[in-house]
Amino acid sequence: MAPLNPADTAAQRPFLRAARGRCGGLIGLMLFLAGSALPAAPEPRIELAATRDYGYVMGDLIEHTLTVRVPESFALETGFLPRPGALDEWLDVRSADWTSERGNGDARYRIRLVYQVFKGVRGPEKARVPALPLRFTGPSTLEANAPEWEFTLMPLISPQLPDEAVAIRDALSPEPIATAPHWHRVWIYLAGSLALAGWLISQRLGWSRRARPFARAYRELKKLLHGPVSPETYRSAVKLLHRALDETAGGTLFAGQVERFCESRPAFTEIREELVGFFTLSQRLFFTAPEAPAPADYPIARLESLCRRCAAMERRVP
Amino acid sequence: MILPDPKPATGYDKDQLLADWRERALGFEREIGKAVIGLDRAIRRITQAIFARGHVMLEGDVGVGKTTLLRAVARGLGGAYERIEGTIDLMPNDLVYHTYLNEQGKPQIDPGPILKHGELLSVFFFNEVNRARPQVHSLLLRVMAERSLTAFNREYVFPYLQVFADRNRVEKEETFEIPSAARDRFLMELHIETPKDPELQRALMFDPRFHDVDRLIEAVRPGILPYRDIPDLARIIQTQIQASDALQRYALNLWEATRKPENYGVKLDGVDTAQLILAGASPRGMSMMLRAARVSAWLDGRTHLIPEDLQAVFVETTAHRVFFTPVYELRRGFLIGELMDGILRQVSAP
Amino acid sequence: MGQMMSRLRSPAWTWAILAVLWAGIAYESYALYRASRDNRLIAAPAGIEIGDSTALELIFAKAYDTARNGDRQEALRLYGTLLHRGDERFRARVRYNLGTLYLRDAAELWNAKGVLEYVRVNTLVASAKENLREALRLQPDHWNARYNLEYAYRITPPPKEKPKADFQGSKGSVFATLPSTPGGGP
């Protein structure tokens, strides 16, 4: 609008004067309309990125990433994207996928296209990936084209080699069927079932038979007797033997149950008297005369020998 | 035999006293055993309850000798004996007084079964207690707990009272389950069962001696245990029988095991033990168990408690104080025995 | 949780798991037996007889052997039965062998007769290209397939007419762009 300003430089004046004379008002009106009344059609901005545009050979994959920016009110018509399959005689589309993000009034699409080249050439040649039409729906339909893309294609077979001299690559020979995965699984199953069977057997036989509570009690008793013998250690020793008896009986064993215990475990019958003596001692020690000094007729060595004999009985049980 | 005041610990030999009374107690058991056969275990428990001054709930089938047993016990104890049948229309007042028209046609009020004998009442037998209404239960609760009753504007005290209740487990209609607070006041719950021994069963069927209950009861020598002296003696027993540290630990473990059996490795078939218990035994229950256990030790002639004393009374004094979660409460009859056995098997001593 | 563990620990479950494991061992042993039998046959393909349940690799071996012994028609038929079976790698191998088989035929014919056998060479090359291209679609890094495909393009006979691929229909009038027609047309 500046040239129409009456206060213009003198150099422009002759021309202006001529224009103003005939249709100055009309031009002014047109410029005004063009500038303000017609909205600018939204123009998608498309950027194409590819790894390189040279050195491709037969069968290579070409990866294109299109970054498209449109106003937020538009959405990509994904049905319009090419479907995997042959695009033309020598170019396949292998995949076309896309992601989108929105913000700042824009919608940004990243469209990833993978092509595969099937063009046979005799020498280096230029080839062209055709323009890709894109369509957006929104307040109106928007169409745009991703640009064409040129690249250099190289031959695999030396151009100097005449056709007759080219050796066709041989067919693939059959492969033996792989047995390794089967062996692998067999070993895994075998190991699993062996472990499980072992566990089952251990459950069946019961721990008590193998754990040998008296043997363990004897070991702990030995450890206990390393230090000085006080009334406290004496009590601990008696308790150790009690726990071993409980474990062997599968429940708490009290004086009144010694008879039945020996009946169900004949190996222990020959030390029944000794066991009864032990229970008498325990009763005196813990309940009937807790304050009395340790009994002289039952030195700790006797406890130890009882425990050793019990451990021996325990081993004799199959 | 009249006991001196128990407070001064001189003037008599406590050990000798306990030994004399032990002989009497065993004699009492023998006398009762003449009247009822095959119930030795129940007789022993009742003797323990008498000397522990606790009330006893009897449970069992019809006609297994519960009433005969109690009549024999009452005769052996001496003192006044009263019994009442629980019915659905029995009201608390019926226990306290009864009104009637006398010969002159005038209304008259007499004391009811509880008050009739005053403080001399020694055995009160409540038959079929679960047929009575909860109001009656609550009256009974007070009589049992405090051995006293307020009536006719004064308080009646029954220092020698021992309550026996009997619960019929055959019928379920028109019965009122006894609330847990009332059950907790019983020292023991005894299960009376038909003797398993075929010899005894045959004797019960064919021996004419067992056909006439009144003659049987009369055979029991009356008043072998002078009931007036028992409260004092019971106190002496409780102070004279000692519990060692190890035994106290054992008792505490038993108690804990009724609350958290899973911590003691108690396992029941098809039961998640951690979900089983709603409430374990109460502190009162455990003190009652210890009282009964002390009597048990005394009857065995010992001055110290041993684990076997606790085991002897554990089931009868504790089982009725353990409550299961509703899922398992329906199977209580089976589970409670298993649980008690499991606890006794798993809790070790010393 | 505890309940689940105890249920898992119960013998019934252990036996069930054990039974499953044993079934697995039995199945794998049978698979191993079949595999070793098939591998013996692959090593000596003359004995292979094609049935309904013959393993794919055996048909492949049979086809390969038939092709080596010169019976290309039978080999083509056998490969043809495998086109849509097996996993991608197997299908790629089948397509490659099939394409190579066509290509060899075409090359022999081309190198011997040239354009004279135009129609047959064209058909064979087209089949070769189609199969090799499919092999590459299935397995893009198959270099031998790439090489053979490029060779197939090299021996593709030139078309009788130039393709109209470069035709640019930008002018308004059809007549104005007709080749060998004077500008302006009739």
mmCIF file of N, CA and C in Angstrom, chain A residues 62 64 87-88 90-91 115 117 119 125-131 147-153, chain C residues 165-168:
data_model
loop_
_atom_site.group_PDB
_atom_site.id
_atom_site.type_symbol
_atom_site.label_atom_id
_atom_site.label_comp_id
_atom_site.label_asym_id
_atom_site.label_seq_id
_atom_site.Cartn_x
_atom_site.Cartn_y
_atom_site.Cartn_z
ATOM 1 N N ILE A 62 15.257 -49.392 1.606
ATOM 2 C CA ILE A 62 15.431 -47.945 1.715
ATOM 3 C C ILE A 62 14.459 -47.470 2.781
ATOM 4 N N HIS A 64 12.678 -44.367 4.626
ATOM 5 C CA HIS A 64 12.357 -42.939 4.583
ATOM 6 C C HIS A 64 11.606 -42.569 5.846
ATOM 7 N N LEU A 87 4.843 -51.455 -5.302
ATOM 8 C CA LEU A 87 4.420 -50.083 -5.602
ATOM 9 C C LEU A 87 4.445 -49.884 -7.111
ATOM 10 N N ASP A 88 5.537 -50.299 -7.705
ATOM 11 C CA ASP A 88 5.557 -50.366 -9.163
ATOM 12 C C ASP A 88 6.428 -51.542 -9.562
ATOM 13 N N TRP A 90 9.515 -52.170 -10.009
ATOM 14 C CA TRP A 90 10.778 -52.531 -9.332
ATOM 15 C C TRP A 90 10.865 -52.052 -7.887
ATOM 16 N N LEU A 91 9.787 -51.540 -7.374
ATOM 17 C CA LEU A 91 9.860 -51.002 -6.010
ATOM 18 C C LEU A 91 8.708 -51.575 -5.183
ATOM 19 N N TYR A 115 11.077 -49.176 1.777
ATOM 20 C CA TYR A 115 10.938 -49.686 0.406
ATOM 21 C C TYR A 115 11.952 -50.788 0.197
ATOM 22 N N VAL A 117 14.148 -52.434 -3.124
ATOM 23 C CA VAL A 117 14.457 -52.208 -4.540
ATOM 24 C C VAL A 117 14.620 -53.543 -5.241
ATOM 25 N N LYS A 119 15.458 -53.583 -8.754
ATOM 26 C CA LYS A 119 15.803 -53.104 -10.097
ATOM 27 C C LYS A 119 17.162 -53.663 -10.487
ATOM 28 N N GLU A 125 23.298 -46.435 -11.940
ATOM 29 C CA GLU A 125 22.138 -45.818 -12.574
ATOM 30 C C GLU A 125 21.403 -44.980 -11.537
ATOM 31 N N LYS A 126 20.791 -43.936 -12.021
ATOM 32 C CA LYS A 126 19.964 -43.148 -11.117
ATOM 33 C C LYS A 126 18.546 -43.722 -11.118
ATOM 34 N N ALA A 127 17.966 -43.813 -9.949
ATOM 35 C CA ALA A 127 16.581 -44.296 -9.886
ATOM 36 C C ALA A 127 15.802 -43.332 -9.019
ATOM 37 N N ARG A 128 14.488 -43.468 -9.060
ATOM 38 C CA ARG A 128 13.689 -42.456 -8.410
ATOM 39 C C ARG A 128 12.535 -43.101 -7.650
ATOM 40 N N VAL A 129 12.424 -42.738 -6.384
ATOM 41 C CA VAL A 129 11.240 -43.151 -5.613
ATOM 42 C C VAL A 129 10.174 -42.103 -5.875
ATOM 43 N N PRO A 130 9.006 -42.517 -6.393
ATOM 44 C CA PRO A 130 8.033 -41.506 -6.802
ATOM 45 C C PRO A 130 7.503 -40.712 -5.615
ATOM 46 N N ALA A 131 6.928 -39.568 -5.967
ATOM 47 C CA ALA A 131 6.339 -38.711 -4.930
ATOM 48 C C ALA A 131 5.214 -39.476 -4.229
ATOM 49 N N PRO A 147 8.089 -35.267 -1.387
ATOM 50 C CA PRO A 147 8.870 -35.059 -2.608
ATOM 51 C C PRO A 147 9.384 -36.364 -3.196
ATOM 52 N N GLU A 148 9.660 -36.323 -4.460
ATOM 53 C CA GLU A 148 10.345 -37.445 -5.116
ATOM 54 C C GLU A 148 11.723 -37.585 -4.510
ATOM 55 N N TRP A 149 12.311 -38.767 -4.720
ATOM 56 C CA TRP A 149 13.623 -38.948 -4.084
ATOM 57 C C TRP A 149 14.490 -39.742 -5.049
ATOM 58 N N GLU A 150 15.637 -39.224 -5.353
ATOM 59 C CA GLU A 150 16.520 -39.883 -6.314
ATOM 60 C C GLU A 150 17.686 -40.516 -5.589
ATOM 61 N N PHE A 151 18.124 -41.655 -6.109
ATOM 62 C CA PHE A 151 19.282 -42.304 -5.503
ATOM 63 C C PHE A 151 20.047 -43.064 -6.576
ATOM 64 N N THR A 152 21.249 -43.506 -6.246
ATOM 65 C CA THR A 152 22.090 -44.207 -7.211
ATOM 66 C C THR A 152 22.050 -45.689 -6.906
ATOM 67 N N LEU A 153 21.863 -46.453 -7.964
ATOM 68 C CA LEU A 153 21.768 -47.902 -7.836
ATOM 69 C C LEU A 153 23.000 -48.503 -8.472
ATOM 70 N N ALA C 165 7.068 -45.974 -19.767
ATOM 71 C CA ALA C 165 7.288 -45.517 -18.386
ATOM 72 C C ALA C 165 7.685 -44.045 -18.333
ATOM 73 N N ASP C 166 8.400 -43.592 -19.401
ATOM 74 C CA ASP C 166 8.874 -42.210 -19.349
ATOM 75 C C ASP C 166 7.857 -41.221 -19.898
ATOM 76 N N PHE C 167 6.743 -41.747 -20.270
ATOM 77 C CA PHE C 167 5.699 -40.905 -20.849
ATOM 78 C C PHE C 167 5.218 -39.872 -19.847
ATOM 79 N N GLN C 168 5.284 -38.643 -20.257
ATOM 80 C CA GLN C 168 4.846 -37.589 -19.348
ATOM 81 C C GLN C 168 3.613 -36.915 -19.945
#
